[in-house]
Amino acid sequence: MWIHEGRFERDKMVVYTLWEYFIVKPKYFMSKIKLTSSPLCCPSRASILTGKYPHNHHVINNTLEGNCSSVAWQKTQEPKTFPALLQAYAGYQTFFAGKYLNQYGNPDAGGVEHVPLGWDYWVGLDRNSKYYNYSLSVNGKLRRHGGNYSQDYLTDVLANMSLDFLQYKSNYRPFFMMVSTPAPHAPWTPAPQYQDRFKDIKAPRDPNFNVHGKDKHWLIRQAKTPMTNSSIHFLDDTFRKRWRTLLSVDDLVEKIVNRLEVRGELENTYVIFTSDNGYHTGQFSLPLDKRQLYEFDIRVPLLVRGPNIKPNQTCGLAVQNVDLGPTILDIAGYNVNKTSMDGMSFLPVLDGSVNSSMWRTDFLVEYEGEGSNVSDPACPLLGPGVSECFPDCVCEDSFNNTYACVRTIAPSANLQYCEFDDNEVFVEVYNITADRYQLSNLAKTIDQEVLEKMNHRLMMLQSCSGQACRTPGVYDTRYRFDPSLMFSSNRLRHHLK
């Protein structure tokens, strides 16, 4: 995201959001650690918009049944998003262009005629990511696009509509922009001028690349190790295509920054550039996707440029996507304590007025797996309940890939503790300081008292709401470790019948 300074007594604000990946630009503040509340698109974007964890906004996956852009979401959560507050209470003119929530435009949820609350100018992609042959909702009116690069390539269309907004918006009101490019999401279609770039690049060969996760939950253990040559070729080719699509995003960024500079608005504009989830390419022999609890799926970059931010600095304090909304509201001069948001403003982190002793240390990650009581026809031997089984019948998700994690990031500890809502109540624990690539699950060797404390922190976070999420609390020595209590009865859940 990019954000422009916008307190009531100041001028304007603009935010761009890039889902999944980004290209680094110089002279920006960088956060060393930014975590997502969920490793999947729709729940994570819902957290960005609402400032809430999934257990509070109730978007659990990318399906309409999982509350992704459902009628229930529209009625209960859209009125409380930070753009709605900016528009209604802070006097902002607001602009959105790109991919909203995966099921946006679904006829069972109001179709493209539905314009979410909070947006004066709305350009929403109908359903999931595409580059050509898609439909847009332009202020509630359907606009179809074809396959002509000069007229229809989505990243360029979003860039041009963003420039139009900057040209014709009111100069007497602060503004907020959110540009959400699908790139580099599948189907990874680059612009024609970039389709031959990066021919020699391969996906990173980190220590956890193409190794078996023998001490991890069953969905990781089912991956085939070593991967077939065809799988490795597929993921390397995909990696190159993703980079190629991002060159058009780089063009978009450059055009908008230049326009702000020409208009004399760049120096009083905050620019936030980030992502909704990570992505794996061969780690633990999973060919490519997200949906897992590991750093490669939950950790994303964050760059910020703006007033009172010193350039070329990197901050070691961890922030999360639930903090984006509170931060933007704080910049706009709106009191975050008036909201029900779980996150907290990291504006004091940006201007250097907060240190590690004043910042929270525990962060929640939640996910509820997709899958139904139907076998994948391409992989019938795997049985029911699995999904995203590509290539070579390596499944990326399942109905019981349902878990919650607490990431503890402090000067004295960098840990991750996760529990699964499955028959095993499987537990994974990692010391990220000593094991950056999460090769060794410590759950069976770690001291029981440490397990109890981490479990207690997790239970507190999974039941938190609002300000209670910002301070996990003090460990109760009377508490007894019982993993089966982790997943409360009021969570949205689905099970095989």
CSV table of C-alpha atoms in Angstrom, one decimal:
chain,number,residue,atom,x,y,z
A,1,MET,CA,0.0,0.0,0.0
A,2,TRP,CA,1.0,3.6,-0.4
A,3,ILE,CA,-0.6,6.3,1.8
A,4,HIS,CA,-0.8,10.0,1.7
A,5,GLU,CA,-0.9,12.1,4.9
A,6,GLY,CA,-4.4,13.0,5.7
A,7,ARG,CA,-5.2,14.3,9.2
A,8,PHE,CA,-8.1,16.7,9.2
A,9,GLU,CA,-5.7,19.7,9.3
A,10,ARG,CA,-3.5,18.2,6.6
A,11,ASP,CA,-4.1,17.3,3.0
A,12,LYS,CA,-4.6,14.0,1.2
A,13,MET,CA,-4.1,10.3,1.5
A,14,VAL,CA,-3.6,7.5,-1.1
A,15,VAL,CA,-3.3,3.8,-0.6
A,16,TYR,CA,-2.3,1.2,-3.1
A,17,THR,CA,-2.5,-2.5,-2.3
A,18,LEU,CA,-0.8,-5.3,-4.3
A,19,TRP,CA,-2.0,-8.7,-3.5
A,20,GLU,CA,0.7,-11.4,-3.1
A,21,TYR,CA,3.9,-9.8,-4.3
A,22,PHE,CA,5.7,-6.6,-5.0
A,23,ILE,CA,8.8,-5.0,-6.5
A,24,VAL,CA,11.0,-3.1,-4.1
A,25,LYS,CA,11.4,0.6,-4.7
A,26,PRO,CA,14.2,2.7,-3.1
A,27,LYS,CA,14.0,5.3,-0.3
A,28,TYR,CA,11.2,3.6,1.6
A,29,PHE,CA,10.7,2.6,5.2
A,30,MET,CA,10.6,-1.2,5.3
A,31,SER,CA,9.1,-3.4,8.0
A,32,LYS,CA,11.3,-6.5,8.5
A,33,ILE,CA,8.4,-8.6,9.7
A,34,LYS,CA,4.8,-8.2,8.5
A,35,LEU,CA,2.4,-11.1,9.1
A,36,THR,CA,-1.0,-11.9,7.6
A,37,SER,CA,-3.9,-13.0,9.8
A,38,SER,CA,-4.6,-15.7,7.3
A,39,PRO,CA,-2.5,-17.2,4.4
A,40,LEU,CA,-5.4,-17.0,1.9
A,41,CYS,CA,-6.7,-14.2,-0.2
A,42,CYS,CA,-10.3,-13.5,0.9
A,43,PRO,CA,-9.8,-13.9,4.7
A,44,SER,CA,-6.7,-11.8,4.6
A,45,ARG,CA,-8.2,-9.0,2.5
A,46,ALA,CA,-11.2,-9.0,4.8
A,47,SER,CA,-8.8,-8.5,7.7
A,48,ILE,CA,-7.1,-5.6,5.9
A,49,LEU,CA,-10.5,-3.9,5.3
A,50,THR,CA,-12.0,-4.5,8.8
A,51,GLY,CA,-8.9,-4.5,11.0
A,52,LYS,CA,-10.2,-7.7,12.5
A,53,TYR,CA,-9.0,-11.3,12.8
A,54,PRO,CA,-10.9,-14.0,10.9
A,55,HIS,CA,-12.7,-15.2,14.0
A,56,ASN,CA,-14.3,-11.7,14.3
A,57,HIS,CA,-15.1,-10.9,10.6
A,58,HIS,CA,-16.0,-14.6,9.9
A,59,VAL,CA,-14.5,-14.8,6.5
A,60,ILE,CA,-12.9,-18.2,6.6
A,61,ASN,CA,-11.9,-19.0,3.1
A,62,ASN,CA,-12.4,-18.0,-0.6
A,63,THR,CA,-15.9,-19.5,-1.0
A,64,LEU,CA,-19.3,-17.8,-0.7
A,65,GLU,CA,-20.1,-20.4,2.0
A,66,GLY,CA,-17.0,-19.3,3.7
A,67,ASN,CA,-18.5,-15.8,3.9
A,68,CYS,CA,-16.3,-14.3,1.2
A,69,SER,CA,-18.2,-11.3,0.0
A,70,SER,CA,-21.5,-12.9,1.1
A,71,VAL,CA,-24.7,-11.1,1.9
A,72,ALA,CA,-23.9,-11.6,5.6
A,73,TRP,CA,-20.4,-9.9,5.1
A,74,GLN,CA,-22.1,-7.0,3.3
A,75,LYS,CA,-24.6,-6.4,6.1
A,76,THR,CA,-22.4,-6.9,9.1
A,77,GLN,CA,-18.8,-6.0,8.1
A,78,GLU,CA,-18.8,-3.6,5.1
A,79,PRO,CA,-20.3,-0.8,7.2
A,80,LYS,CA,-17.4,-1.0,9.6
A,81,THR,CA,-14.5,-1.1,7.2
A,82,PHE,CA,-11.9,1.6,7.4
A,83,PRO,CA,-12.9,3.1,4.0
A,84,ALA,CA,-16.5,3.4,5.2
A,85,LEU,CA,-15.2,5.3,8.3
A,86,LEU,CA,-13.0,7.5,6.2
A,87,GLN,CA,-15.8,8.4,3.9
A,88,ALA,CA,-18.6,8.9,6.6
A,89,TYR,CA,-16.7,10.5,9.4
A,90,ALA,CA,-13.4,11.9,8.1
A,91,GLY,CA,-14.7,13.5,5.0
A,92,TYR,CA,-12.6,11.6,2.5
A,93,GLN,CA,-13.3,11.0,-1.2
A,94,THR,CA,-12.5,7.4,-1.8
A,95,PHE,CA,-11.5,5.3,-4.8
A,96,PHE,CA,-11.1,1.6,-5.3
A,97,ALA,CA,-9.8,-0.2,-8.4
A,98,GLY,CA,-9.1,-3.9,-8.8
A,99,LYS,CA,-9.7,-7.2,-7.1
A,100,TYR,CA,-11.9,-6.8,-4.0
A,101,LEU,CA,-12.9,-10.1,-2.4
A,102,ASN,CA,-12.8,-13.3,-4.5
A,103,GLN,CA,-16.6,-13.8,-4.7
A,104,TYR,CA,-17.4,-10.2,-5.4
A,105,GLY,CA,-19.9,-10.1,-8.3
A,106,ASN,CA,-21.5,-13.4,-7.5
A,107,PRO,CA,-25.2,-13.2,-8.5
A,108,ASP,CA,-26.0,-14.9,-5.1
A,109,ALA,CA,-24.5,-11.9,-3.3
A,110,GLY,CA,-25.9,-9.0,-5.2
A,111,GLY,CA,-23.9,-9.3,-8.4
A,112,VAL,CA,-21.8,-6.4,-9.8
A,113,GLU,CA,-24.6,-4.0,-9.0
A,114,HIS,CA,-23.5,-4.1,-5.4
A,115,VAL,CA,-21.1,-1.3,-4.5
A,116,PRO,CA,-19.6,-1.8,-1.1
A,117,LEU,CA,-20.1,0.9,1.4
A,118,GLY,CA,-17.3,3.4,1.7
A,119,TRP,CA,-16.4,4.0,-1.9
A,120,ASP,CA,-17.3,7.2,-3.9
A,121,TYR,CA,-15.6,5.7,-7.0
A,122,TRP,CA,-15.8,2.0,-7.5
A,123,VAL,CA,-14.0,-0.2,-10.1
A,124,GLY,CA,-14.4,-3.8,-8.9
A,125,LEU,CA,-13.3,-6.9,-10.7
A,126,ASP,CA,-16.0,-9.5,-11.1
A,127,ARG,CA,-14.8,-12.5,-9.2
A,128,ASN,CA,-11.2,-13.9,-9.2
A,129,SER,CA,-8.1,-12.8,-10.9
A,130,LYS,CA,-7.8,-12.3,-14.7
A,131,TYR,CA,-5.8,-10.3,-17.1
A,132,TYR,CA,-8.0,-10.4,-20.2
A,133,ASN,CA,-11.7,-11.3,-20.9
A,134,TYR,CA,-13.1,-10.1,-17.6
A,135,SER,CA,-15.9,-7.9,-16.3
A,136,LEU,CA,-15.7,-4.8,-14.1
A,137,SER,CA,-18.3,-3.2,-11.9
A,138,VAL,CA,-17.9,0.6,-12.6
A,139,ASN,CA,-19.9,2.2,-9.9
A,140,GLY,CA,-22.4,-0.7,-10.1
A,141,LYS,CA,-22.6,-0.8,-13.9
A,142,LEU,CA,-21.2,-3.8,-15.8
A,143,ARG,CA,-18.3,-3.2,-18.2
A,144,ARG,CA,-16.9,-6.1,-20.2
A,145,HIS,CA,-13.3,-6.3,-21.4
A,146,GLY,CA,-11.9,-8.5,-24.2
A,147,GLY,CA,-8.4,-9.7,-25.3
A,148,ASN,CA,-6.9,-6.6,-26.8
A,149,TYR,CA,-3.7,-5.6,-25.0
A,150,SER,CA,-3.9,-1.9,-25.6
A,151,GLN,CA,-7.5,-1.7,-24.3
A,152,ASP,CA,-8.0,-4.6,-22.0
A,153,TYR,CA,-4.9,-5.7,-20.1
A,154,LEU,CA,-6.2,-5.3,-16.5
A,155,THR,CA,-3.1,-3.9,-14.8
A,156,ASP,CA,-2.9,-1.1,-17.4
A,157,VAL,CA,-6.6,-0.5,-17.1
A,158,LEU,CA,-6.3,-0.1,-13.4
A,159,ALA,CA,-3.4,2.3,-13.8
A,160,ASN,CA,-5.3,4.5,-16.3
A,161,MET,CA,-8.4,4.7,-14.2
A,162,SER,CA,-6.3,5.6,-11.1
A,163,LEU,CA,-4.7,8.4,-13.1
A,164,ASP,CA,-8.1,9.6,-14.2
A,165,PHE,CA,-9.2,9.8,-10.5
A,166,LEU,CA,-6.2,11.8,-9.6
A,167,GLN,CA,-6.8,14.2,-12.5
A,168,TYR,CA,-10.5,14.8,-11.8
A,169,LYS,CA,-10.9,14.4,-8.0
A,170,SER,CA,-11.7,17.4,-5.8
A,171,ASN,CA,-8.7,19.4,-4.7
A,172,TYR,CA,-10.6,20.6,-1.6
A,173,ARG,CA,-11.1,17.2,0.2
A,174,PRO,CA,-8.6,14.6,1.3
A,175,PHE,CA,-8.6,11.4,-0.7
A,176,PHE,CA,-8.0,7.8,-0.3
A,177,MET,CA,-7.1,5.4,-3.1
A,178,MET,CA,-6.8,1.6,-3.0
A,179,VAL,CA,-5.4,0.0,-6.2
A,180,SER,CA,-5.5,-3.8,-5.9
A,181,THR,CA,-3.8,-5.5,-8.9
A,182,PRO,CA,-4.5,-9.2,-9.3
A,183,ALA,CA,-0.9,-9.6,-10.5
A,184,PRO,CA,1.0,-11.9,-9.9
A,185,HIS,CA,-2.0,-14.2,-9.2
A,186,ALA,CA,-2.8,-17.0,-11.6
A,187,PRO,CA,-3.2,-17.3,-14.6
A,188,TRP,CA,0.1,-15.3,-14.6
A,189,THR,CA,-0.4,-13.6,-18.0
A,190,PRO,CA,2.3,-11.0,-18.7
A,191,ALA,CA,2.0,-8.1,-21.0
A,192,PRO,CA,3.4,-8.9,-24.5
A,193,GLN,CA,6.4,-6.7,-24.1
A,194,TYR,CA,7.5,-8.6,-21.0
A,195,GLN,CA,6.7,-12.2,-21.9
A,196,ASP,CA,10.3,-13.1,-22.7
A,197,ARG,CA,11.9,-11.6,-19.6
A,198,PHE,CA,13.7,-13.5,-16.7
A,199,LYS,CA,14.4,-16.6,-18.9
A,200,ASP,CA,17.1,-17.8,-16.5
A,201,ILE,CA,15.4,-17.2,-13.2
A,202,LYS,CA,14.3,-20.2,-11.0
A,203,ALA,CA,12.3,-20.4,-7.8
A,204,PRO,CA,14.5,-19.9,-4.7
A,205,ARG,CA,16.3,-23.1,-3.6
A,206,ASP,CA,16.0,-22.5,0.2
A,207,PRO,CA,17.0,-25.3,2.6
A,208,ASN,CA,13.3,-26.3,2.8
A,209,PHE,CA,13.0,-26.6,-0.9
A,210,ASN,CA,12.1,-30.1,-2.1
A,211,VAL,CA,12.5,-31.8,1.3
A,212,HIS,CA,10.0,-33.9,3.1
A,213,GLY,CA,8.1,-32.4,6.0
A,214,LYS,CA,8.1,-35.7,7.9
A,215,ASP,CA,7.4,-34.1,11.3
A,216,LYS,CA,4.5,-31.9,10.1
A,217,HIS,CA,0.8,-32.3,9.7
A,218,TRP,CA,-0.5,-34.9,7.3
A,219,LEU,CA,-1.2,-32.5,4.5
A,220,ILE,CA,2.5,-31.7,4.3
A,221,ARG,CA,3.5,-35.3,4.8
A,222,GLN,CA,1.5,-36.4,1.7
A,223,ALA,CA,3.7,-34.4,-0.7
A,224,LYS,CA,5.8,-36.4,-3.0
A,225,THR,CA,9.6,-36.1,-2.3
A,226,PRO,CA,11.6,-35.6,-4.3
A,227,MET,CA,9.3,-33.7,-6.6
A,228,THR,CA,9.0,-34.9,-10.2
A,229,ASN,CA,11.0,-33.1,-12.9
A,230,SER,CA,7.7,-31.9,-14.4
A,231,SER,CA,6.6,-30.4,-11.0
A,232,ILE,CA,9.9,-28.5,-10.7
A,233,HIS,CA,9.7,-27.3,-14.3
A,234,PHE,CA,6.1,-26.2,-13.6
A,235,LEU,CA,6.9,-24.2,-10.5
A,236,ASP,CA,10.0,-22.6,-12.0
A,237,ASP,CA,8.0,-21.6,-15.1
A,238,THR,CA,5.3,-20.1,-12.8
A,239,PHE,CA,7.9,-18.2,-10.9
A,240,ARG,CA,9.1,-16.5,-14.0
A,241,LYS,CA,5.6,-15.7,-15.2
A,242,ARG,CA,4.8,-14.1,-11.8
A,243,TRP,CA,7.8,-11.9,-12.1
A,244,ARG,CA,6.8,-10.9,-15.6
A,245,THR,CA,3.3,-9.8,-14.6
A,246,LEU,CA,4.9,-7.6,-11.9
A,247,LEU,CA,6.7,-5.5,-14.4
A,248,SER,CA,3.3,-4.0,-15.4
A,249,VAL,CA,2.7,-3.4,-11.7
A,250,ASP,CA,6.0,-1.6,-11.6
A,251,ASP,CA,4.8,0.6,-14.5
A,252,LEU,CA,1.6,1.3,-12.6
A,253,VAL,CA,3.5,2.4,-9.5
A,254,GLU,CA,5.8,4.6,-11.5
A,255,LYS,CA,2.9,6.3,-13.4
A,256,ILE,CA,0.9,7.1,-10.2
A,257,VAL,CA,4.0,8.3,-8.3
A,258,ASN,CA,4.9,10.6,-11.2
A,259,ARG,CA,1.4,11.9,-11.4
A,260,LEU,CA,1.4,12.7,-7.7
A,261,GLU,CA,4.8,14.4,-8.0
A,262,VAL,CA,3.6,16.5,-11.0
A,263,ARG,CA,0.5,17.6,-9.0
A,264,GLY,CA,2.7,18.6,-6.1
A,265,GLU,CA,1.0,16.0,-3.8
A,266,LEU,CA,3.7,13.4,-3.4
A,267,GLU,CA,5.5,14.8,-0.4
A,268,ASN,CA,2.3,15.0,1.7
A,269,THR,CA,1.2,11.5,0.6
A,270,TYR,CA,1.7,8.3,2.5
A,271,VAL,CA,2.4,5.4,0.2
A,272,ILE,CA,1.9,1.9,1.6
A,273,PHE,CA,2.9,-1.1,-0.5
A,274,THR,CA,2.2,-4.6,0.7
A,275,SER,CA,0.5,-7.9,0.1
A,276,ASP,CA,-2.3,-10.1,1.4
A,277,ASN,CA,-0.5,-13.4,1.6
A,278,GLY,CA,2.8,-15.1,0.8
A,279,TYR,CA,3.3,-18.0,-1.7
A,280,HIS,CA,5.3,-21.2,-1.7
A,281,THR,CA,7.1,-22.7,-4.7
A,282,GLY,CA,8.5,-26.1,-3.8
A,283,GLN,CA,9.1,-25.7,0.0
A,284,PHE,CA,8.5,-29.0,1.7
A,285,SER,CA,7.8,-30.4,-1.8
A,286,LEU,CA,4.5,-28.5,-2.2
A,287,PRO,CA,4.6,-27.3,-5.8
A,288,LEU,CA,2.8,-23.9,-5.5
A,289,ASP,CA,0.0,-22.3,-3.6
A,290,LYS,CA,-0.5,-20.8,-0.1
A,291,ARG,CA,-2.9,-21.8,2.8
A,292,GLN,CA,-0.1,-23.1,5.1
A,293,LEU,CA,1.1,-21.9,8.4
A,294,TYR,CA,4.8,-21.4,7.5
A,295,GLU,CA,6.7,-18.2,7.1
A,296,PHE,CA,6.7,-18.4,3.3
A,297,ASP,CA,2.9,-18.2,3.3
A,298,ILE,CA,2.1,-15.8,6.2
A,299,ARG,CA,5.0,-13.4,6.0
A,300,VAL,CA,4.8,-10.5,3.4
A,301,PRO,CA,6.7,-7.3,2.7
A,302,LEU,CA,5.7,-3.9,3.8
A,303,LEU,CA,7.1,-0.6,2.4
A,304,VAL,CA,5.9,2.9,3.4
A,305,ARG,CA,6.8,6.3,2.2
A,306,GLY,CA,5.4,9.5,3.6
A,307,PRO,CA,5.8,12.6,5.8
A,308,ASN,CA,8.0,12.3,8.9
A,309,ILE,CA,9.3,8.9,7.7
A,310,LYS,CA,13.1,8.7,7.4
A,311,PRO,CA,14.1,7.0,4.2
A,312,ASN,CA,16.1,3.8,3.9
A,313,GLN,CA,15.3,2.4,7.3
A,314,THR,CA,14.2,-1.1,8.2
A,315,CYS,CA,12.2,-1.7,11.4
A,316,GLY,CA,12.4,-5.0,13.3
A,317,LEU,CA,9.1,-4.6,15.1
A,318,ALA,CA,6.4,-6.9,13.7
A,319,VAL,CA,3.2,-5.6,12.3
A,320,GLN,CA,0.2,-7.4,10.9
A,321,ASN,CA,-2.4,-6.8,8.2
A,322,VAL,CA,-5.1,-6.1,10.9
A,323,ASP,CA,-3.0,-3.0,11.7
A,324,LEU,CA,-3.3,-1.4,8.3
A,325,GLY,CA,-6.9,-0.1,8.8
A,326,PRO,CA,-6.1,1.4,12.2
A,327,THR,CA,-2.9,3.0,10.9
A,328,ILE,CA,-4.7,4.6,8.0
A,329,LEU,CA,-7.5,5.9,10.3
A,330,ASP,CA,-4.9,7.2,12.7
A,331,ILE,CA,-3.2,9.1,9.8
A,332,ALA,CA,-6.6,10.6,9.0
A,333,GLY,CA,-7.1,11.7,12.6
A,334,TYR,CA,-9.8,9.2,13.4
A,335,ASN,CA,-9.8,7.7,16.9
A,336,VAL,CA,-9.2,3.9,16.4
A,337,ASN,CA,-10.6,3.3,19.9
A,338,LYS,CA,-14.0,4.2,18.6
A,339,THR,CA,-13.9,1.1,16.4
A,340,SER,CA,-14.1,-2.6,17.1
A,341,MET,CA,-10.9,-3.3,15.2
A,342,ASP,CA,-8.5,-5.8,16.6
A,343,GLY,CA,-5.4,-4.2,15.1
A,344,MET,CA,-3.4,-1.2,16.3
A,345,SER,CA,-1.9,1.8,14.5
A,346,PHE,CA,1.7,1.4,13.6
A,347,LEU,CA,2.1,5.1,12.9
A,348,PRO,CA,4.3,5.5,16.0
A,349,VAL,CA,6.5,2.8,14.5
A,350,LEU,CA,6.8,4.8,11.3
A,351,ASP,CA,7.9,8.0,12.9
A,352,GLY,CA,10.1,6.2,15.4
A,353,SER,CA,8.3,7.2,18.6
A,354,VAL,CA,7.8,3.6,19.9
A,355,ASN,CA,10.3,1.0,20.8
A,356,SER,CA,10.2,-2.8,21.3
A,357,SER,CA,9.2,-2.5,25.0
A,358,MET,CA,6.1,-0.6,24.1
A,359,TRP,CA,5.0,-2.9,21.2
A,360,ARG,CA,2.9,-6.1,21.4
A,361,THR,CA,4.7,-9.4,20.9
A,362,ASP,CA,2.0,-11.9,20.0
A,363,PHE,CA,0.2,-12.2,16.7
A,364,LEU,CA,-2.6,-14.5,15.6
A,365,VAL,CA,-2.9,-16.5,12.4
A,366,GLU,CA,-6.1,-18.5,11.5
A,367,TYR,CA,-7.2,-20.6,8.6
A,368,GLU,CA,-10.1,-22.9,7.9
A,369,GLY,CA,-9.5,-25.4,5.1
A,370,GLU,CA,-11.5,-25.8,2.0
A,371,GLY,CA,-12.8,-29.2,0.9
A,372,SER,CA,-16.0,-31.2,0.8
A,373,ASN,CA,-17.2,-34.8,0.9
A,374,VAL,CA,-16.3,-35.3,-2.8
A,375,SER,CA,-13.2,-36.9,-4.3
A,376,ASP,CA,-11.0,-35.0,-6.8
A,377,PRO,CA,-11.8,-36.8,-10.1
A,378,ALA,CA,-8.2,-36.3,-11.2
A,379,CYS,CA,-6.9,-37.9,-7.9
A,380,PRO,CA,-9.6,-40.5,-6.8
A,381,LEU,CA,-7.2,-42.5,-4.7
A,382,LEU,CA,-6.8,-39.6,-2.3
A,383,GLY,CA,-10.4,-39.9,-1.1
A,384,PRO,CA,-12.8,-37.1,-0.1
A,385,GLY,CA,-12.0,-33.8,1.6
A,386,VAL,CA,-8.9,-32.7,-0.3
A,387,SER,CA,-8.6,-29.8,-2.8
A,388,GLU,CA,-6.1,-27.9,-5.0
A,389,CYS,CA,-4.4,-31.2,-6.0
A,390,PHE,CA,-2.0,-30.0,-8.7
A,391,PRO,CA,0.3,-31.1,-10.1
A,392,ASP,CA,0.9,-34.8,-9.6
A,393,CYS,CA,-1.9,-35.1,-7.1
A,394,VAL,CA,-0.1,-33.2,-4.4
A,395,CYS,CA,-3.0,-31.5,-2.5
A,396,GLU,CA,-2.5,-28.0,-1.2
A,397,ASP,CA,-5.6,-27.9,1.0
A,398,SER,CA,-8.2,-30.1,2.8
A,399,PHE,CA,-11.2,-29.6,5.0
A,400,ASN,CA,-9.1,-30.4,8.2
A,401,ASN,CA,-6.3,-28.0,7.2
A,402,THR,CA,-7.9,-25.9,9.9
A,403,TYR,CA,-5.5,-24.3,12.4
A,404,ALA,CA,-4.6,-21.4,14.6
A,405,CYS,CA,-1.1,-20.1,15.4
A,406,VAL,CA,0.4,-17.6,17.7
A,407,ARG,CA,3.6,-15.9,16.4
A,408,THR,CA,5.6,-14.5,19.3
A,409,ILE,CA,8.2,-11.9,18.2
A,410,ALA,CA,10.1,-10.2,20.9
A,411,PRO,CA,13.8,-9.5,21.7
A,412,SER,CA,14.0,-12.6,23.8
A,413,ALA,CA,11.9,-15.0,21.6
A,414,ASN,CA,10.9,-15.6,18.0
A,415,LEU,CA,8.5,-18.5,18.1
A,416,GLN,CA,5.6,-20.0,16.4
A,417,TYR,CA,3.0,-22.3,18.0
A,418,CYS,CA,0.2,-23.9,16.0
A,419,GLU,CA,-2.7,-26.3,16.7
A,420,PHE,CA,-4.9,-28.1,14.2
A,421,ASP,CA,-8.6,-28.7,14.5
A,422,ASP,CA,-8.3,-32.3,13.4
A,423,ASN,CA,-8.5,-35.8,14.9
A,424,GLU,CA,-4.9,-35.6,16.0
A,425,VAL,CA,-5.1,-32.1,17.4
A,426,PHE,CA,-1.7,-31.9,15.7
A,427,VAL,CA,0.8,-29.4,17.2
A,428,GLU,CA,3.7,-27.7,15.5
A,429,VAL,CA,6.2,-25.5,17.3
A,430,TYR,CA,9.2,-23.7,15.7
A,431,ASN,CA,12.1,-21.6,17.1
A,432,ILE,CA,12.4,-19.2,14.2
A,433,THR,CA,15.6,-17.7,15.6
A,434,ALA,CA,17.5,-21.1,15.4
A,435,ASP,CA,15.4,-22.6,12.6
A,436,ARG,CA,14.6,-19.9,10.1
A,437,TYR,CA,13.3,-22.4,7.5
A,438,GLN,CA,11.1,-24.3,10.0
A,439,LEU,CA,12.7,-27.6,9.3
A,440,SER,CA,12.3,-29.1,12.8
A,441,ASN,CA,9.0,-29.3,14.7
A,442,LEU,CA,9.8,-29.0,18.4
A,443,ALA,CA,6.3,-30.0,19.7
A,444,LYS,CA,7.5,-33.4,21.1
A,445,THR,CA,10.7,-32.1,22.6
A,446,ILE,CA,9.9,-28.7,24.0
A,447,ASP,CA,9.3,-28.3,27.7
A,448,GLN,CA,5.7,-28.8,28.7
A,449,GLU,CA,5.5,-25.5,30.6
A,450,VAL,CA,6.5,-23.6,27.5
A,451,LEU,CA,3.8,-25.5,25.5
A,452,GLU,CA,1.2,-24.6,28.1
A,453,LYS,CA,2.1,-20.9,28.0
A,454,MET,CA,2.0,-20.8,24.2
A,455,ASN,CA,-1.3,-22.6,24.2
A,456,HIS,CA,-2.7,-20.2,26.7
A,457,ARG,CA,-1.6,-17.2,24.6
A,458,LEU,CA,-3.2,-18.8,21.6
A,459,MET,CA,-6.5,-19.4,23.4
A,460,MET,CA,-6.6,-15.8,24.6
A,461,LEU,CA,-6.0,-14.5,21.1
A,462,GLN,CA,-8.6,-16.7,19.5
A,463,SER,CA,-11.2,-15.4,21.9
A,464,CYS,CA,-10.1,-11.8,21.7
A,465,SER,CA,-12.0,-8.9,20.3
A,466,GLY,CA,-11.1,-5.2,19.8
A,467,GLN,CA,-8.5,-3.8,22.3
A,468,ALA,CA,-8.1,-7.2,24.0
A,469,CYS,CA,-6.4,-8.5,20.9
A,470,ARG,CA,-3.6,-5.9,21.3
A,471,THR,CA,-2.5,-7.2,24.8
A,472,PRO,CA,-2.7,-11.0,25.0
A,473,GLY,CA,-2.5,-10.9,28.8
A,474,VAL,CA,-0.6,-12.5,31.6
A,475,TYR,CA,-0.1,-16.3,31.7
A,476,ASP,CA,-2.3,-17.9,34.4
A,477,THR,CA,-0.3,-20.5,36.3
A,478,ARG,CA,-3.5,-22.4,37.1
A,479,TYR,CA,-4.2,-23.1,33.5
A,480,ARG,CA,-3.9,-26.7,32.3
A,481,PHE,CA,-2.9,-27.6,28.8
A,482,ASP,CA,-5.8,-29.0,26.8
A,483,PRO,CA,-5.5,-28.7,23.0
A,484,SER,CA,-9.0,-29.9,22.4
A,485,LEU,CA,-10.3,-26.6,23.8
A,486,MET,CA,-8.5,-24.6,21.2
A,487,PHE,CA,-11.3,-24.3,18.7
A,488,SER,CA,-14.3,-22.7,20.3
A,489,SER,CA,-17.9,-23.7,19.4
A,490,ASN,CA,-18.8,-20.2,18.1
A,491,ARG,CA,-16.3,-20.4,15.2
A,492,LEU,CA,-17.6,-20.8,11.7
A,493,ARG,CA,-16.7,-24.4,10.9
A,494,HIS,CA,-17.6,-27.0,8.3
A,495,HIS,CA,-17.1,-30.8,8.5
A,496,LEU,CA,-17.5,-33.8,6.3
A,497,LYS,CA,-20.9,-35.4,6.7
